PDB file of C-alpha atoms in Angstrom:
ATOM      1  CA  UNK A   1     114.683  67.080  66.386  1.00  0.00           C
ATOM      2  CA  UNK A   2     111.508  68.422  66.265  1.00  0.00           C
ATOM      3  CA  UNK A   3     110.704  71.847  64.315  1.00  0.00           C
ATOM      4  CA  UNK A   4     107.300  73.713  65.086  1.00  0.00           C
ATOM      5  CA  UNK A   5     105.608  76.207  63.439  1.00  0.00           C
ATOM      6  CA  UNK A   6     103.942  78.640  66.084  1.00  0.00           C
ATOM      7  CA  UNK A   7     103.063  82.242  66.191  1.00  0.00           C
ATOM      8  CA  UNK A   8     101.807  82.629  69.718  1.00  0.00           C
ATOM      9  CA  UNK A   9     104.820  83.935  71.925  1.00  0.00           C
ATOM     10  CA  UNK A  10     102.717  82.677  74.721  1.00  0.00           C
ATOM     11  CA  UNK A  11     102.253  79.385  73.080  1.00  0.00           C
ATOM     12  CA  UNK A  12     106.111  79.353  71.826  1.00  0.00           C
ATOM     13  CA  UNK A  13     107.134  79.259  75.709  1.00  0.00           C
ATOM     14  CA  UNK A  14     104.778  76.161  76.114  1.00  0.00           C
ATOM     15  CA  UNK A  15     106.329  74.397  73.533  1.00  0.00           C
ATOM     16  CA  UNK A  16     109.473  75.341  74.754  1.00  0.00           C
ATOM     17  CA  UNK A  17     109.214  74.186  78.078  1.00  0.00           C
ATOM     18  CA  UNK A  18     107.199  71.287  77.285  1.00  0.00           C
ATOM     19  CA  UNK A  19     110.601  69.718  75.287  1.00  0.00           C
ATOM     20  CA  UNK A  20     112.620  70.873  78.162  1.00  0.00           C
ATOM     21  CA  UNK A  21     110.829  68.763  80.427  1.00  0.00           C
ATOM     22  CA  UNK A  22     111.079  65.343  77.983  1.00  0.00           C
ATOM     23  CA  UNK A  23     114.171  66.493  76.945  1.00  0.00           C
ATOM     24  CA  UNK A  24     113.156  66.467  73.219  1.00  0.00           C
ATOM     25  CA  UNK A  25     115.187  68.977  70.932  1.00  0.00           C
ATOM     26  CA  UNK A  26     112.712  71.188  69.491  1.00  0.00           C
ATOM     27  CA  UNK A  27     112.933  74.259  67.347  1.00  0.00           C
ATOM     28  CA  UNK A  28     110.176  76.950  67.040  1.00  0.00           C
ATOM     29  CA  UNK A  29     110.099  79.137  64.419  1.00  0.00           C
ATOM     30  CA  UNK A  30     107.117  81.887  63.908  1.00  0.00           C
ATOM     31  CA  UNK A  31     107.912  82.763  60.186  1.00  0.00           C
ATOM     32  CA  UNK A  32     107.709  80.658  57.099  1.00  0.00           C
ATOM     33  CA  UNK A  33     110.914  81.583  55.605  1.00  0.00           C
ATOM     34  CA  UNK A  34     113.060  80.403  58.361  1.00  0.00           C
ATOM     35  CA  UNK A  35     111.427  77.068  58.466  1.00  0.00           C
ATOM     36  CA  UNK A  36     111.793  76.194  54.777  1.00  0.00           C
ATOM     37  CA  UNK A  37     115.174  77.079  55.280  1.00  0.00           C
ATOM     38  CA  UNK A  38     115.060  74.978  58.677  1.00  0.00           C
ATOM     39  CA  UNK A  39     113.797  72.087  56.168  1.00  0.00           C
ATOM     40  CA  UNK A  40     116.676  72.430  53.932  1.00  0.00           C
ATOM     41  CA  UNK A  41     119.057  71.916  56.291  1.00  0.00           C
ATOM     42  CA  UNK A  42     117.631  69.291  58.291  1.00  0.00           C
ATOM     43  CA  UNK A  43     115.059  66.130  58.270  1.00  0.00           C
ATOM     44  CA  UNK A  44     113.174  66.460  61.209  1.00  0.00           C
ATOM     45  CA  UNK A  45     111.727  63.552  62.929  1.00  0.00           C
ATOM     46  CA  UNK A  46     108.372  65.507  63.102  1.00  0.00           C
ATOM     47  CA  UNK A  47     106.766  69.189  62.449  1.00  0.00           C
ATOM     48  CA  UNK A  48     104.344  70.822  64.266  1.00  0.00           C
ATOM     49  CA  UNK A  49     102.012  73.253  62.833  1.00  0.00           C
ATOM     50  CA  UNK A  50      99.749  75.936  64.124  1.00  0.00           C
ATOM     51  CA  UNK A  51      96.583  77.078  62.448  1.00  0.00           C
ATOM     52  CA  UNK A  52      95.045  80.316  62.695  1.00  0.00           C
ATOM     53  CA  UNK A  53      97.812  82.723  62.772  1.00  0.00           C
ATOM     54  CA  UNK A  54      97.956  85.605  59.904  1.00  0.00           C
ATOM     55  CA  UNK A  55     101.263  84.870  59.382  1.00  0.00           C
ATOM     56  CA  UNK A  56     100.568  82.192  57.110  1.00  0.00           C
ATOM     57  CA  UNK A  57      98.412  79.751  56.033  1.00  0.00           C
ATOM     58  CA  UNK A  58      98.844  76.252  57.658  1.00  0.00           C
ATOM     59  CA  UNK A  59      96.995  74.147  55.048  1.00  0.00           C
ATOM     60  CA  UNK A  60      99.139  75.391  51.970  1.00  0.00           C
ATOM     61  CA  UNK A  61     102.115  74.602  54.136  1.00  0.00           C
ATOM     62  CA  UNK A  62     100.994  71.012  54.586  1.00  0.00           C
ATOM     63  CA  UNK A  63     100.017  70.650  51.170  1.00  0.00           C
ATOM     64  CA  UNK A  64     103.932  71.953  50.081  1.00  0.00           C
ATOM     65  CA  UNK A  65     105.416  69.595  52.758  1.00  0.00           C
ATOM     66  CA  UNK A  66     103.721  66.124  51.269  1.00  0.00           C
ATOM     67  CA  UNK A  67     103.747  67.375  47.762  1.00  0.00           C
ATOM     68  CA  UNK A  68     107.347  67.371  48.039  1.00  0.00           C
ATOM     69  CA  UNK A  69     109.803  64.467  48.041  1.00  0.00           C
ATOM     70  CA  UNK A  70     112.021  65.520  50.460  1.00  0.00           C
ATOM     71  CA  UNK A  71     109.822  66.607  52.915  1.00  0.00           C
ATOM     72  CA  UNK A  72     106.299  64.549  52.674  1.00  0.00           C
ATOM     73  CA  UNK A  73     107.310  61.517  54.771  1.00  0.00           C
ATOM     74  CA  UNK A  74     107.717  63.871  57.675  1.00  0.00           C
ATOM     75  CA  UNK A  75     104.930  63.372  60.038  1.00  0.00           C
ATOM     76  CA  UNK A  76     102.802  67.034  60.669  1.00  0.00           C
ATOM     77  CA  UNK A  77     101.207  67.500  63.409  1.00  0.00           C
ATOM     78  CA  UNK A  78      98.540  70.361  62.671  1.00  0.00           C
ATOM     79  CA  UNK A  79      96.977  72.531  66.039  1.00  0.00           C
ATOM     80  CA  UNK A  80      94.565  75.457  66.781  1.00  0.00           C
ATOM     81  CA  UNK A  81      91.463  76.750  68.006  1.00  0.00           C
ATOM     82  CA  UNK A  82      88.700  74.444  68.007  1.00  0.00           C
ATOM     83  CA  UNK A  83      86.612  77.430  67.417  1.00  0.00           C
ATOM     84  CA  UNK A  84      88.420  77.801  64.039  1.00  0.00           C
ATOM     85  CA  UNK A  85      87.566  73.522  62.838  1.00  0.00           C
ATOM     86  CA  UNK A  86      87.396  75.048  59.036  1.00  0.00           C
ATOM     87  CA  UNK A  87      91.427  75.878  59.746  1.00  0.00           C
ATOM     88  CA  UNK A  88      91.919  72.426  61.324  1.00  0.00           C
ATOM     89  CA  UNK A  89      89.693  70.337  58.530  1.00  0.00           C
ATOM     90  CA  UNK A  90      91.812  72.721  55.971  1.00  0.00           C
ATOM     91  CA  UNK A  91      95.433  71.090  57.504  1.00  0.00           C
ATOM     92  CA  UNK A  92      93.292  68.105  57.760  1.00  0.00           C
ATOM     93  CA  UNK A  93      92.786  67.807  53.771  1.00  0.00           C
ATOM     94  CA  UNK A  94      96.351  68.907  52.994  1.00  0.00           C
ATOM     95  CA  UNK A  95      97.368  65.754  54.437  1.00  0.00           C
ATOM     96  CA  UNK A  96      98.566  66.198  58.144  1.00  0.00           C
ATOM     97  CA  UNK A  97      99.303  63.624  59.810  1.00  0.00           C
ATOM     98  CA  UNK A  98      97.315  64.373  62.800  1.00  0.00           C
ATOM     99  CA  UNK A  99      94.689  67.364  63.523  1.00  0.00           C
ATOM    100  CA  UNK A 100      94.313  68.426  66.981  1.00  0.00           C
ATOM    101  CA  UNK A 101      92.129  71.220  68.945  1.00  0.00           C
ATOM    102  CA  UNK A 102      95.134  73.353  71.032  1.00  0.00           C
ATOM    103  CA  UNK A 103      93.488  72.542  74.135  1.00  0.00           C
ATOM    104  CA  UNK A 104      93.952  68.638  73.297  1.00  0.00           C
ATOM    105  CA  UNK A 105      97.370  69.177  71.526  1.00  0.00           C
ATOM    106  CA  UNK A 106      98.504  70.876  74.528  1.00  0.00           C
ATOM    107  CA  UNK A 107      97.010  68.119  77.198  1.00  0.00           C
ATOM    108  CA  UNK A 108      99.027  65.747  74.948  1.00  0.00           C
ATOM    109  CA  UNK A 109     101.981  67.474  74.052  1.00  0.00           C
ATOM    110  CA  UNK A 110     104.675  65.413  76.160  1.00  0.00           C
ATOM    111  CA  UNK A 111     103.611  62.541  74.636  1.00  0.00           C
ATOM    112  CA  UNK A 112     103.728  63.748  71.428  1.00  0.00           C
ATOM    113  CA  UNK A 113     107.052  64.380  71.551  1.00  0.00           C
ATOM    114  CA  UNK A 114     108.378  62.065  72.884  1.00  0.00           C
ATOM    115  CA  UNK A 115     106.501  59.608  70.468  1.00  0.00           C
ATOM    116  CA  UNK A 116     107.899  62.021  67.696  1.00  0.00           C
ATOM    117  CA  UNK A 117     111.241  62.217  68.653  1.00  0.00           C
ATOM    118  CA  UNK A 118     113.317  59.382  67.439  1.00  0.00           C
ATOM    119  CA  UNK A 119     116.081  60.023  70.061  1.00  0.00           C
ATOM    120  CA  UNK A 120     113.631  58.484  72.566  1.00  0.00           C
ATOM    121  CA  UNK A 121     113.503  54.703  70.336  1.00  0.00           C
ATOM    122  CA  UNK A 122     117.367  54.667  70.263  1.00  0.00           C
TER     123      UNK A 122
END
Protein backbone atom coordinates (compact mmCIF):
# COMPACT_ATOMS: atom_id res chain seq x y z
CA UNK A 1 0.00 0.00 0.00
CA UNK A 2 0.77 3.24 -0.88
CA UNK A 3 -0.51 6.40 1.26
CA UNK A 4 -0.37 9.99 -0.40
CA UNK A 5 -0.62 13.16 0.91
CA UNK A 6 -2.60 15.48 -1.61
CA UNK A 7 -4.82 18.44 -1.31
CA UNK A 8 -5.87 18.98 -4.88
CA UNK A 9 -9.36 17.19 -5.38
CA UNK A 10 -8.46 17.43 -8.97
CA UNK A 11 -5.11 15.95 -8.38
CA UNK A 12 -6.65 13.29 -5.73
CA UNK A 13 -8.73 11.77 -8.81
CA UNK A 14 -5.34 11.45 -10.75
CA UNK A 15 -3.82 9.63 -8.19
CA UNK A 16 -6.71 7.68 -7.84
CA UNK A 17 -7.09 6.52 -11.15
CA UNK A 18 -3.54 6.30 -11.85
CA UNK A 19 -3.40 3.12 -9.03
CA UNK A 20 -6.52 1.84 -10.56
CA UNK A 21 -4.93 1.40 -13.73
CA UNK A 22 -1.55 -0.55 -12.16
CA UNK A 23 -3.63 -1.91 -9.76
CA UNK A 24 -1.53 -0.50 -6.84
CA UNK A 25 -3.54 0.03 -3.47
CA UNK A 26 -3.24 3.55 -2.71
CA UNK A 27 -4.73 5.75 -0.07
CA UNK A 28 -5.10 9.59 -0.33
CA UNK A 29 -5.59 11.53 2.43
CA UNK A 30 -5.80 15.61 2.27
CA UNK A 31 -5.34 16.26 6.10
CA UNK A 32 -2.42 15.62 8.34
CA UNK A 33 -4.21 14.10 11.14
CA UNK A 34 -5.63 11.25 9.29
CA UNK A 35 -2.34 10.29 7.85
CA UNK A 36 -0.38 10.13 11.11
CA UNK A 37 -3.05 8.10 12.19
CA UNK A 38 -2.84 6.21 8.68
CA UNK A 39 0.99 5.74 9.82
CA UNK A 40 0.11 4.23 13.03
CA UNK A 41 -1.76 1.70 11.77
CA UNK A 42 0.11 0.70 8.86
CA UNK A 43 3.83 0.58 7.20
CA UNK A 44 3.40 1.66 3.89
CA UNK A 45 5.61 0.55 1.18
CA UNK A 46 5.91 4.27 0.09
CA UNK A 47 4.33 7.95 0.80
CA UNK A 48 3.69 10.47 -1.45
CA UNK A 49 3.74 14.03 -0.59
CA UNK A 50 2.46 17.21 -2.09
CA UNK A 51 4.01 20.60 -1.62
CA UNK A 52 2.36 23.79 -1.78
CA UNK A 53 -0.94 23.27 -0.24
CA UNK A 54 -1.96 25.54 2.97
CA UNK A 55 -2.98 22.71 4.61
CA UNK A 56 0.30 21.91 5.80
CA UNK A 57 3.70 22.13 5.40
CA UNK A 58 5.37 19.26 3.39
CA UNK A 59 8.99 19.75 4.55
CA UNK A 60 8.18 19.51 8.41
CA UNK A 61 6.27 16.40 7.50
CA UNK A 62 9.33 14.84 5.91
CA UNK A 63 11.52 15.95 8.49
CA UNK A 64 8.91 14.08 11.30
CA UNK A 65 8.74 10.97 9.01
CA UNK A 66 12.82 10.26 8.94
CA UNK A 67 13.33 11.69 12.34
CA UNK A 68 11.28 8.96 13.53
CA UNK A 69 12.09 5.26 13.90
CA UNK A 70 9.13 3.86 12.84
CA UNK A 71 8.50 5.75 10.00
CA UNK A 72 12.01 7.08 8.39
CA UNK A 73 12.84 3.99 6.29
CA UNK A 74 9.69 4.68 4.34
CA UNK A 75 10.59 6.00 1.02
CA UNK A 76 8.78 9.83 0.37
CA UNK A 77 8.17 10.82 -2.62
CA UNK A 78 7.81 14.78 -2.43
CA UNK A 79 5.67 16.73 -5.61
CA UNK A 80 4.51 20.27 -6.63
CA UNK A 81 4.72 23.18 -8.69
CA UNK A 82 7.91 23.75 -10.27
CA UNK A 83 7.08 27.33 -9.95
CA UNK A 84 7.22 26.84 -6.14
CA UNK A 85 11.32 24.93 -6.29
CA UNK A 86 11.85 26.73 -2.65
CA UNK A 87 8.78 24.15 -1.50
CA UNK A 88 10.41 21.27 -3.44
CA UNK A 89 14.29 22.08 -2.26
CA UNK A 90 12.45 22.51 1.37
CA UNK A 91 11.07 18.49 1.10
CA UNK A 92 14.31 18.11 -0.60
CA UNK A 93 16.44 19.01 2.70
CA UNK A 94 14.03 17.22 5.04
CA UNK A 95 15.21 14.17 3.50
CA UNK A 96 12.72 12.89 0.76
CA UNK A 97 13.53 10.38 -0.97
CA UNK A 98 12.82 11.80 -4.28
CA UNK A 99 11.73 15.55 -5.35
CA UNK A 100 9.73 15.89 -8.37
CA UNK A 101 8.05 18.95 -10.41
CA UNK A 102 4.00 17.72 -10.64
CA UNK A 103 4.21 17.86 -14.23
CA UNK A 104 7.18 15.15 -14.11
CA UNK A 105 5.67 13.28 -11.05
CA UNK A 106 2.57 12.99 -12.93
CA UNK A 107 4.31 11.83 -16.48
CA UNK A 108 5.89 9.21 -14.16
CA UNK A 109 3.40 8.30 -11.83
CA UNK A 110 2.60 4.59 -13.07
CA UNK A 111 5.91 3.80 -12.72
CA UNK A 112 6.28 5.07 -9.56
CA UNK A 113 3.97 2.99 -8.22
CA UNK A 114 4.41 0.27 -9.36
CA UNK A 115 8.22 0.52 -8.46
CA UNK A 116 6.84 1.54 -4.92
CA UNK A 117 4.50 -0.99 -4.41
CA UNK A 118 5.97 -4.14 -3.08
CA UNK A 119 2.93 -6.25 -4.19
CA UNK A 120 4.35 -5.88 -7.73
CA UNK A 121 8.12 -7.82 -6.57
CA UNK A 122 6.09 -10.70 -4.97
Amino acid sequence: MIVALAGESLFKKTLEEAAASVSVDLLVLEEEEPFWAALQETTPDAVLVETGFSALDAGEIVQKMKTNPSTRRIPVVAFGDSLRADLLQDAKEAGADLVLARAAFRDQLSQLLRHYDKSHSR
